[in-house]
PDB file of N, CA and C in Angstrom:
ATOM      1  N   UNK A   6     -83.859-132.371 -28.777  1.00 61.00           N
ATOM      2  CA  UNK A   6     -84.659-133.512 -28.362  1.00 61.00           C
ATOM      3  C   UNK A   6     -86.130-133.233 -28.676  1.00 61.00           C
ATOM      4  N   UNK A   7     -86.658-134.075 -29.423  1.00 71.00           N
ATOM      5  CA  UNK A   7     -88.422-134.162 -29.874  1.00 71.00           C
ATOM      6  C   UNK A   7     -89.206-134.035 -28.092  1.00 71.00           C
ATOM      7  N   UNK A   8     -89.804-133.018 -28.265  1.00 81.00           N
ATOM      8  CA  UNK A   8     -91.033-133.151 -27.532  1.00 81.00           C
ATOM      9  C   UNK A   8     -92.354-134.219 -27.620  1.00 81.00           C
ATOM     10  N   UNK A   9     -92.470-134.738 -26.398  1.00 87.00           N
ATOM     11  CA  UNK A   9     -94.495-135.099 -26.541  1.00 87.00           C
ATOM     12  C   UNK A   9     -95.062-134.340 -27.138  1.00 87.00           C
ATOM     13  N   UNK A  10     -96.075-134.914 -28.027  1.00 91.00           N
ATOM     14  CA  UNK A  10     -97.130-134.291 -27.840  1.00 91.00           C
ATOM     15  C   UNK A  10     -98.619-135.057 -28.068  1.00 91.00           C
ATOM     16  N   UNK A  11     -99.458-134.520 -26.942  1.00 90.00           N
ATOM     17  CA  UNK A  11    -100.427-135.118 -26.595  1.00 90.00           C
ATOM     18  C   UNK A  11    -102.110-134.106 -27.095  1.00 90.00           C
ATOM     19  N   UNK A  12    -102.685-134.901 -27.092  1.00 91.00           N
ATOM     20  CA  UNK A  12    -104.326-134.390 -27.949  1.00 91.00           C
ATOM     21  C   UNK A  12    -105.387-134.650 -27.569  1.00 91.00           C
ATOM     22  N   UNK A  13    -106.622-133.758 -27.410  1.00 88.00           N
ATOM     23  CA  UNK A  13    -107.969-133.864 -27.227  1.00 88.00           C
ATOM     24  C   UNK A  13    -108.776-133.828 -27.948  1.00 88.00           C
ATOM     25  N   UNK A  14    -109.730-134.620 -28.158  1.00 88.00           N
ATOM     26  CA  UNK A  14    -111.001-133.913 -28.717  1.00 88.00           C
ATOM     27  C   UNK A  14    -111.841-133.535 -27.861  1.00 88.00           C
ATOM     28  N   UNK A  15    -112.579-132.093 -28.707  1.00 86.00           N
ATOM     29  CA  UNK A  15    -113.607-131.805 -27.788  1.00 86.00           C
ATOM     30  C   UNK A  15    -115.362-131.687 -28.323  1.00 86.00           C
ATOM     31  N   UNK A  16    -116.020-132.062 -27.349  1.00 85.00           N
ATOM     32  CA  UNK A  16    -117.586-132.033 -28.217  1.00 85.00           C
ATOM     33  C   UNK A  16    -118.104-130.745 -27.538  1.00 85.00           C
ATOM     34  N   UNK A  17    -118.207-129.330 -28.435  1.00 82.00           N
ATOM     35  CA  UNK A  17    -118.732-128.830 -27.892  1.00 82.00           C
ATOM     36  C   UNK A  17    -119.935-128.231 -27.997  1.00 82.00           C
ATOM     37  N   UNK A  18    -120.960-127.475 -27.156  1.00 81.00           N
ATOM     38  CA  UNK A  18    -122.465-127.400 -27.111  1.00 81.00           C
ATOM     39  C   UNK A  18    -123.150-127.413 -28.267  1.00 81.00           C
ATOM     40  N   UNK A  19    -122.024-126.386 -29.077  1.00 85.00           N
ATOM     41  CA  UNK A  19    -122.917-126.236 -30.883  1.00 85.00           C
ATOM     42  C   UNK A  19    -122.616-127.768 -31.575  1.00 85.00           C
ATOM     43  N   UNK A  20    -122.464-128.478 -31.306  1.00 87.00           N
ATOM     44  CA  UNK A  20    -122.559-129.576 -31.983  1.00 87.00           C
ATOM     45  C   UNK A  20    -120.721-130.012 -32.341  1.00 87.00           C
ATOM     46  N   UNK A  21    -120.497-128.878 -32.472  1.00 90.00           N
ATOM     47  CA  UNK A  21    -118.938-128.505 -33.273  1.00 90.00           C
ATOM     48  C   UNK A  21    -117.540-129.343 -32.144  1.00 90.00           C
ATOM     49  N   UNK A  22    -116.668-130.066 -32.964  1.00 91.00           N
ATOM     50  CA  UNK A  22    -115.372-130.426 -32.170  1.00 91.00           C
ATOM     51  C   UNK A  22    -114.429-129.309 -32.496  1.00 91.00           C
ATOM     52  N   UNK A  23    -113.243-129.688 -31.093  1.00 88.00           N
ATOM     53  CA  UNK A  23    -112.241-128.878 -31.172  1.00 88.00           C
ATOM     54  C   UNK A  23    -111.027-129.884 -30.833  1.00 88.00           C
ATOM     55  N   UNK A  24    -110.151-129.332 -31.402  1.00 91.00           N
ATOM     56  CA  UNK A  24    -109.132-130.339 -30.803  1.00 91.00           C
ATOM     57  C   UNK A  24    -107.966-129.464 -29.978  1.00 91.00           C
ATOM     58  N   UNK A  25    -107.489-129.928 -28.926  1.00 89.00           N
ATOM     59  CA  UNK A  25    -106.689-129.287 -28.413  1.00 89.00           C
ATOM     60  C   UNK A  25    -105.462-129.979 -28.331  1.00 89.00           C
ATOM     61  N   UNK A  26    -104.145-129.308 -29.325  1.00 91.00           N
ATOM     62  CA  UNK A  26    -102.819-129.976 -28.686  1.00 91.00           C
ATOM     63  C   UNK A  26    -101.641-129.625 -28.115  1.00 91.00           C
ATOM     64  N   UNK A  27    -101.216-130.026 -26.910  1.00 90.00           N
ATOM     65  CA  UNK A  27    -100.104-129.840 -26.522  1.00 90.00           C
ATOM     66  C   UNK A  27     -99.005-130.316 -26.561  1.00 90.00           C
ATOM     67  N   UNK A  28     -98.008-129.179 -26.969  1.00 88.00           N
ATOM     68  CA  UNK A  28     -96.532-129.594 -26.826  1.00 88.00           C
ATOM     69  C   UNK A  28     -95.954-128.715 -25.652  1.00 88.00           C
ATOM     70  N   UNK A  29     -95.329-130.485 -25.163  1.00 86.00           N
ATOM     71  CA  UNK A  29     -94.555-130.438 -23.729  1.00 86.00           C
ATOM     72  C   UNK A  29     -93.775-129.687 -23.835  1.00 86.00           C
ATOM     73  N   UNK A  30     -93.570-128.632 -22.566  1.00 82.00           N
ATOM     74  CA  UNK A  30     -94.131-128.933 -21.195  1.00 82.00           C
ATOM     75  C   UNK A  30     -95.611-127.722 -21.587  1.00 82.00           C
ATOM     76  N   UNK A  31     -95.663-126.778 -22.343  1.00 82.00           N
ATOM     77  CA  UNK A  31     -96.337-125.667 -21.650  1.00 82.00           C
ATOM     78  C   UNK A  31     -97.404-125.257 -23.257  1.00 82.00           C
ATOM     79  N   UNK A  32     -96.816-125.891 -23.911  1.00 89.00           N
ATOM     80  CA  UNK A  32     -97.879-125.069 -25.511  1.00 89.00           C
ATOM     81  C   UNK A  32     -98.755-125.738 -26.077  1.00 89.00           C
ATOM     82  N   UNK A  33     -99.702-125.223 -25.944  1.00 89.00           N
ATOM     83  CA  UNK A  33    -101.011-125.796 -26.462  1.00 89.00           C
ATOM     84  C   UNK A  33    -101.147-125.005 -27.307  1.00 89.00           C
ATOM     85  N   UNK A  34    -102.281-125.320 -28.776  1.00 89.00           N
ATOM     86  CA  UNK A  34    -102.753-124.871 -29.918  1.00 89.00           C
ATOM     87  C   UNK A  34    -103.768-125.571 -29.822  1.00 89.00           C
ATOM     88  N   UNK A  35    -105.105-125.160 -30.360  1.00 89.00           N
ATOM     89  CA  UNK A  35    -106.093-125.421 -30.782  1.00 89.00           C
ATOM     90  C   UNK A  35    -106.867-125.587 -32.151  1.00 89.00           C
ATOM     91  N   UNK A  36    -107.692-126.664 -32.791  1.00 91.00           N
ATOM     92  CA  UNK A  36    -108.102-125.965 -33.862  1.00 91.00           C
ATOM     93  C   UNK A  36    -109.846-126.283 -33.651  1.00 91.00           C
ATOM     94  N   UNK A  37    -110.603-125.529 -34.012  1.00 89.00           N
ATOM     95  CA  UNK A  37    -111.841-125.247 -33.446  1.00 89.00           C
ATOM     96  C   UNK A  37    -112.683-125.156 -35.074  1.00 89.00           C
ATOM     97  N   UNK A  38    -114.113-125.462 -34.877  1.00 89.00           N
ATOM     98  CA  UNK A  38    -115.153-125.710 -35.311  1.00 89.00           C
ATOM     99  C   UNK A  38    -114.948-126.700 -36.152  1.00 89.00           C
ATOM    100  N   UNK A  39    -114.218-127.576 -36.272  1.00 92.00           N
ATOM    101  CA  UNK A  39    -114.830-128.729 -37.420  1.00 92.00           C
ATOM    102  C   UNK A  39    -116.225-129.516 -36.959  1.00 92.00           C
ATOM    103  N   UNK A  40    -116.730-129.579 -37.867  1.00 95.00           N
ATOM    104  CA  UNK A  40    -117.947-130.373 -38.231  1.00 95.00           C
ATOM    105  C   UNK A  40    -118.549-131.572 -37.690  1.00 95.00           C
ATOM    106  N   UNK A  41    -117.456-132.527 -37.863  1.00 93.00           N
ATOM    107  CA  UNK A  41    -117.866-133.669 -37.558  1.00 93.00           C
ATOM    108  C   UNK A  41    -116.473-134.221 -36.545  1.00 93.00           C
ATOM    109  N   UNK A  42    -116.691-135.699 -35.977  1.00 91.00           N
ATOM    110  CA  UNK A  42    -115.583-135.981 -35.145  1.00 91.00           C
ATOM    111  C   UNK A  42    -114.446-136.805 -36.300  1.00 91.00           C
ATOM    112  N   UNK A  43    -115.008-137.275 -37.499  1.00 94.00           N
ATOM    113  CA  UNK A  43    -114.321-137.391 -38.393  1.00 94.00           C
ATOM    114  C   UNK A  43    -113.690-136.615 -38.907  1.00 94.00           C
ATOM    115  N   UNK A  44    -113.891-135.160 -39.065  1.00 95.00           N
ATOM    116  CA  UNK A  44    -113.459-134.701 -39.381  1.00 95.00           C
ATOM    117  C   UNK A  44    -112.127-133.885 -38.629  1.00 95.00           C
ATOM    118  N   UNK A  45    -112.431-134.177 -37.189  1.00 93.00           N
ATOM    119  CA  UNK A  45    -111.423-133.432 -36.151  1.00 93.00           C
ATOM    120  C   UNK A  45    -110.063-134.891 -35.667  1.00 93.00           C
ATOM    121  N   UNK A  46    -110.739-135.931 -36.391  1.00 93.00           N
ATOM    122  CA  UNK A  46    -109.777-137.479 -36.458  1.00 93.00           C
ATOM    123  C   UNK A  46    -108.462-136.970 -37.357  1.00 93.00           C
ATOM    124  N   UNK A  47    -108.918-136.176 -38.566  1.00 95.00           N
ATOM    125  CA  UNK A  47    -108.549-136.276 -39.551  1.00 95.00           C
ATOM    126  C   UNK A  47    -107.473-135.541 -39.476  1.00 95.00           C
ATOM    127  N   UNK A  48    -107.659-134.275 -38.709  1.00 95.00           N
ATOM    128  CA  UNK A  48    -106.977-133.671 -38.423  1.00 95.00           C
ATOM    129  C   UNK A  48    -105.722-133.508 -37.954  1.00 95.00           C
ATOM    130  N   UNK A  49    -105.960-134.534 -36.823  1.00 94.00           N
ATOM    131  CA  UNK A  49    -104.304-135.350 -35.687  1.00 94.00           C
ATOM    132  C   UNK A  49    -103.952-136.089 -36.861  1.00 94.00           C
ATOM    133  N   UNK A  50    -104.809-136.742 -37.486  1.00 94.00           N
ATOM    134  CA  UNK A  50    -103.985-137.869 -38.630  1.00 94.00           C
ATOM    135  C   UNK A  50    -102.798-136.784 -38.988  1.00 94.00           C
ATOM    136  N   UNK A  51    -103.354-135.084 -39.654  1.00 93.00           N
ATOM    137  CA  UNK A  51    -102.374-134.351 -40.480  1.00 93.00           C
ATOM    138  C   UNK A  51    -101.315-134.528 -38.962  1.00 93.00           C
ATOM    139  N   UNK A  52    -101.619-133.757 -38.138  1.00 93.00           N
ATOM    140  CA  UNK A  52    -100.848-133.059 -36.593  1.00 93.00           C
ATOM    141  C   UNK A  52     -99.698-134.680 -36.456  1.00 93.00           C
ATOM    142  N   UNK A  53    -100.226-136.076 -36.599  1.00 91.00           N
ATOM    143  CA  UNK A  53     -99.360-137.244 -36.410  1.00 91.00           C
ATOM    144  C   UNK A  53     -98.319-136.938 -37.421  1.00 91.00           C
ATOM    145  N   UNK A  54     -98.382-136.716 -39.265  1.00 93.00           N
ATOM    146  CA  UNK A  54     -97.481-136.644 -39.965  1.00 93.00           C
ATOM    147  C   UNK A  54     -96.269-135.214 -40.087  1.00 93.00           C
ATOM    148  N   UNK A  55     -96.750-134.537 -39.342  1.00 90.00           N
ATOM    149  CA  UNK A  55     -96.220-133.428 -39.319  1.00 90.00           C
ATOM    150  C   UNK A  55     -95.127-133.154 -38.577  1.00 90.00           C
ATOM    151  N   UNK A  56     -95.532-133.942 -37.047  1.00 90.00           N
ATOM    152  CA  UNK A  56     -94.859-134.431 -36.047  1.00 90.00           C
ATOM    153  C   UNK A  56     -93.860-135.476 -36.400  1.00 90.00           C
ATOM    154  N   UNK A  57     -94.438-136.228 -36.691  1.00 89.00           N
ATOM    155  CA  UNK A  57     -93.488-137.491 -37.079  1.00 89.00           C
ATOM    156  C   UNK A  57     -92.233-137.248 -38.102  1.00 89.00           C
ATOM    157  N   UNK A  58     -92.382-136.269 -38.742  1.00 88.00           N
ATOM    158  CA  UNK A  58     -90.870-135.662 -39.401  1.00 88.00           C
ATOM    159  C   UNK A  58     -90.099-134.767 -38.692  1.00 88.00           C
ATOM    160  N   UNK A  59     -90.420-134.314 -37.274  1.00 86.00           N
ATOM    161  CA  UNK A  59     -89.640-133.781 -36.386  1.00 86.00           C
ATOM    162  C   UNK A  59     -89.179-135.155 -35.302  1.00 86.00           C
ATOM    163  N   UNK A  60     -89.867-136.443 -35.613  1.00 86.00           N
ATOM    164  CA  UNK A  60     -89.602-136.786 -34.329  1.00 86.00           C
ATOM    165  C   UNK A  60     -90.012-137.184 -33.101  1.00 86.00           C
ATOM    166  N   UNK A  61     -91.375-136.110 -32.590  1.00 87.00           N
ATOM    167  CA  UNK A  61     -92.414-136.402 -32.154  1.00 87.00           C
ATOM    168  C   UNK A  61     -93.220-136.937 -31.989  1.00 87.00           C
ATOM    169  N   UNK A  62     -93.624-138.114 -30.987  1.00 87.00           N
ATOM    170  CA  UNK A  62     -94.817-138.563 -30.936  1.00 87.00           C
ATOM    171  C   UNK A  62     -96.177-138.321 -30.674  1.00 87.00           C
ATOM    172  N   UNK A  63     -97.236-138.631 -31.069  1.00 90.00           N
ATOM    173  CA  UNK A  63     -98.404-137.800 -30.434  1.00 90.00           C
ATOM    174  C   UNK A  63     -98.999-138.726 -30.091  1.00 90.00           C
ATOM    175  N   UNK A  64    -100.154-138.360 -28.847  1.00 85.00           N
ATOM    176  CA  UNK A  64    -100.926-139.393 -28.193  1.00 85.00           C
ATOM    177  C   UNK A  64    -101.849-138.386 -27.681  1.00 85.00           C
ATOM    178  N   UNK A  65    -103.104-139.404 -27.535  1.00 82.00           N
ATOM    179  CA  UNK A  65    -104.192-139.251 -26.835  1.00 82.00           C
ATOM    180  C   UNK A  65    -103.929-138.828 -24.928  1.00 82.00           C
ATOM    181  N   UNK A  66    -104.114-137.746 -24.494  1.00 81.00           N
ATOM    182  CA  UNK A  66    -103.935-136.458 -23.270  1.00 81.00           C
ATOM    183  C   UNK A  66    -104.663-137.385 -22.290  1.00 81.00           C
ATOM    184  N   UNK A  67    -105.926-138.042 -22.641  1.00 69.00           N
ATOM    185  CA  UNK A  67    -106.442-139.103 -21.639  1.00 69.00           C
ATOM    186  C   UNK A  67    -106.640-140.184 -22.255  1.00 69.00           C
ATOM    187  N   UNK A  68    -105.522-141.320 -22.033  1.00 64.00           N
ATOM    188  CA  UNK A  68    -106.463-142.623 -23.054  1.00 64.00           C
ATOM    189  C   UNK A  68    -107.219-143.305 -22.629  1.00 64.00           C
ATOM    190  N   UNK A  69    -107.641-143.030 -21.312  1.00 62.00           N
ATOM    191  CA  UNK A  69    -109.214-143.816 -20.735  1.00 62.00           C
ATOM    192  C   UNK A  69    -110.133-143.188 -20.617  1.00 62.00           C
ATOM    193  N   UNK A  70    -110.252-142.300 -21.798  1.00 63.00           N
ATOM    194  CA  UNK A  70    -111.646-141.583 -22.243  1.00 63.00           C
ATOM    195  C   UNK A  70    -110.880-141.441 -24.128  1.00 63.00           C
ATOM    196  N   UNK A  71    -111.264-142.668 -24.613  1.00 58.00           N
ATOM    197  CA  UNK A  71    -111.360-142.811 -26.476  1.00 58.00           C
ATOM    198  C   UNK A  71    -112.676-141.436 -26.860  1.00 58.00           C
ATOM    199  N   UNK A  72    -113.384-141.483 -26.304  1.00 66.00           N
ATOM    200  CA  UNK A  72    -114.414-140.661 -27.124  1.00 66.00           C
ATOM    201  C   UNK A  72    -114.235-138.941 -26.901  1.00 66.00           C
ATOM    202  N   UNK A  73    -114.798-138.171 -27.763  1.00 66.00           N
ATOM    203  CA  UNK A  73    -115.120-136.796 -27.162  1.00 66.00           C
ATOM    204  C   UNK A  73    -114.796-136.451 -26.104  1.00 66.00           C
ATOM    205  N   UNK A  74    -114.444-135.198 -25.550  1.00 64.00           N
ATOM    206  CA  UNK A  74    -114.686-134.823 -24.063  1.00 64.00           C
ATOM    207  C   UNK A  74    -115.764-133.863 -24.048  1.00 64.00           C
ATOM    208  N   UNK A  75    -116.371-133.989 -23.024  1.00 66.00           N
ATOM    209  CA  UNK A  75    -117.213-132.215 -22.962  1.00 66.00           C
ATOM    210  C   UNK A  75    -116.282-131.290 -23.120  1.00 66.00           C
ATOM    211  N   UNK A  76    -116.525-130.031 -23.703  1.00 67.00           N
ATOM    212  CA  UNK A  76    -115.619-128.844 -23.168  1.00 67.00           C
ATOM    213  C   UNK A  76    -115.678-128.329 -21.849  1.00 67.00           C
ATOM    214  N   UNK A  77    -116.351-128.665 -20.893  1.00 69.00           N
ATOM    215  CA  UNK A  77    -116.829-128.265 -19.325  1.00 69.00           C
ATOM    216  C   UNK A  77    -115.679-129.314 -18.807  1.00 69.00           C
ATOM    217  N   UNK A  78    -115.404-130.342 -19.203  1.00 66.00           N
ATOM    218  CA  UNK A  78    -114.331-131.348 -18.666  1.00 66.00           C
ATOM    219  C   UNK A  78    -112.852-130.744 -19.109  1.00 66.00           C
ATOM    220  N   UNK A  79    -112.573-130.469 -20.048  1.00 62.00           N
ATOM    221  CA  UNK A  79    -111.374-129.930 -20.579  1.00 62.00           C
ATOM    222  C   UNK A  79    -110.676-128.424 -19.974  1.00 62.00           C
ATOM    223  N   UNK A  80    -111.893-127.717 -20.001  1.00 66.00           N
ATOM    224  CA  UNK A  80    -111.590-126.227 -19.262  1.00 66.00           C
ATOM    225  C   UNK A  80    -111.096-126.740 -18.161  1.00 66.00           C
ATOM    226  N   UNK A  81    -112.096-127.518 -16.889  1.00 68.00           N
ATOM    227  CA  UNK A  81    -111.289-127.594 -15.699  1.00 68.00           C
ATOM    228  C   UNK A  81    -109.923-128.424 -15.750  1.00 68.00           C
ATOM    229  N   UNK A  82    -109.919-129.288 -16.579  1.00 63.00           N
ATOM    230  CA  UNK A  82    -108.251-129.672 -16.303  1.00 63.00           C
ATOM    231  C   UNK A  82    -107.707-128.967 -16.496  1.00 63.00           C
ATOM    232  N   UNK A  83    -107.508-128.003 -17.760  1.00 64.00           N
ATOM    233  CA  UNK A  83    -106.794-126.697 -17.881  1.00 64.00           C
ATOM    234  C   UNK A  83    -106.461-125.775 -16.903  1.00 64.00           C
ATOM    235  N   UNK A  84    -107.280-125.520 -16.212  1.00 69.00           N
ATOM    236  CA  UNK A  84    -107.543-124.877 -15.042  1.00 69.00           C
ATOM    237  C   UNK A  84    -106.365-125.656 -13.940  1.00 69.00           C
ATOM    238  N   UNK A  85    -106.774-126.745 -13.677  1.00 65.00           N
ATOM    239  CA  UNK A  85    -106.436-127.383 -12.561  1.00 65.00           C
ATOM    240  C   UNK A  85    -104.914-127.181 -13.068  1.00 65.00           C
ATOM    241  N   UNK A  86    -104.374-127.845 -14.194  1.00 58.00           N
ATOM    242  CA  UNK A  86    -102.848-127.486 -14.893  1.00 58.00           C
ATOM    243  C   UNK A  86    -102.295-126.666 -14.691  1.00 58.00           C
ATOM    244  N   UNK A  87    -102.970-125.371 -15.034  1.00 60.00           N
ATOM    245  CA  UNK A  87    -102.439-124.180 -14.974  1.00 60.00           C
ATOM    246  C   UNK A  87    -101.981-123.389 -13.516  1.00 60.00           C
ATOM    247  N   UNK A  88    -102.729-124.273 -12.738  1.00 61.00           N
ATOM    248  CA  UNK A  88    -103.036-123.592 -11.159  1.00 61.00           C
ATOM    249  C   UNK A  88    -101.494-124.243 -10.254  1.00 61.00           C
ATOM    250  N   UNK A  89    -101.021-125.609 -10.847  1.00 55.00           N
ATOM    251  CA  UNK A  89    -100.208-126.274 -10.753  1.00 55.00           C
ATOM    252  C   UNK A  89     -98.926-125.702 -10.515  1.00 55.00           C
ATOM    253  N   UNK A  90     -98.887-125.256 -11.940  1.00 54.00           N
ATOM    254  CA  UNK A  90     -97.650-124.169 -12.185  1.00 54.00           C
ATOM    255  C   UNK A  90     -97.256-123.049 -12.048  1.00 54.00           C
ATOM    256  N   UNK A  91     -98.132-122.317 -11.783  1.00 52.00           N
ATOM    257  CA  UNK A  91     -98.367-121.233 -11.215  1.00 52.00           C
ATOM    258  C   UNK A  91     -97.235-120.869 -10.090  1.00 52.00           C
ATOM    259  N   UNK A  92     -96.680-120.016 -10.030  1.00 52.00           N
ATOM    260  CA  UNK A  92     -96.157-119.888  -8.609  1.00 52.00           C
ATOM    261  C   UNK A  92     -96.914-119.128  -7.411  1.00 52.00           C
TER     262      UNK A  92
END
């Protein structure tokens, strides 16, 4: 059975995006320093076709935030996630 998988962008201090994606329930990958936010778009575009021949759908991790996240916003959900499961 195809997993979710869901995606961030991130804006972080150096100017630089990151994108963070997870596949359900527990694996995240990252890919870090692209340039521009076009250029970190471009990216899920590849991560959508890649997926999509397994099956997988991908989506936006918060879709009532379309833009950037801070990375100060992203760490703590991570955080908060992780604390979740935790036993």
């Amino acid at each position: 059975m195809a997993r979710r998988v869901t995606y961030d962008i991130l804006d972080a201090p150096d100017g630089r995006f990151t994108v963070i994606a997870t596949i359900e329930p527990d694996k995240r990958f990252f890919r870090t320093e692209l340039a521009t936010h076009a250029e970190a778009q471009e990216w899920v575009e590849g991560l959508r076709d890649i997926m999509a021949s397994l099956g997988a759908p991908v989506s936006l991790a918060l879709p009532e935030q379309p833009g950037p996240l801070p990375v100060s916003a992203i760490l703590s959900y991570l955080r908060k996630t992780e604390s979740e499961t935790d036993p």
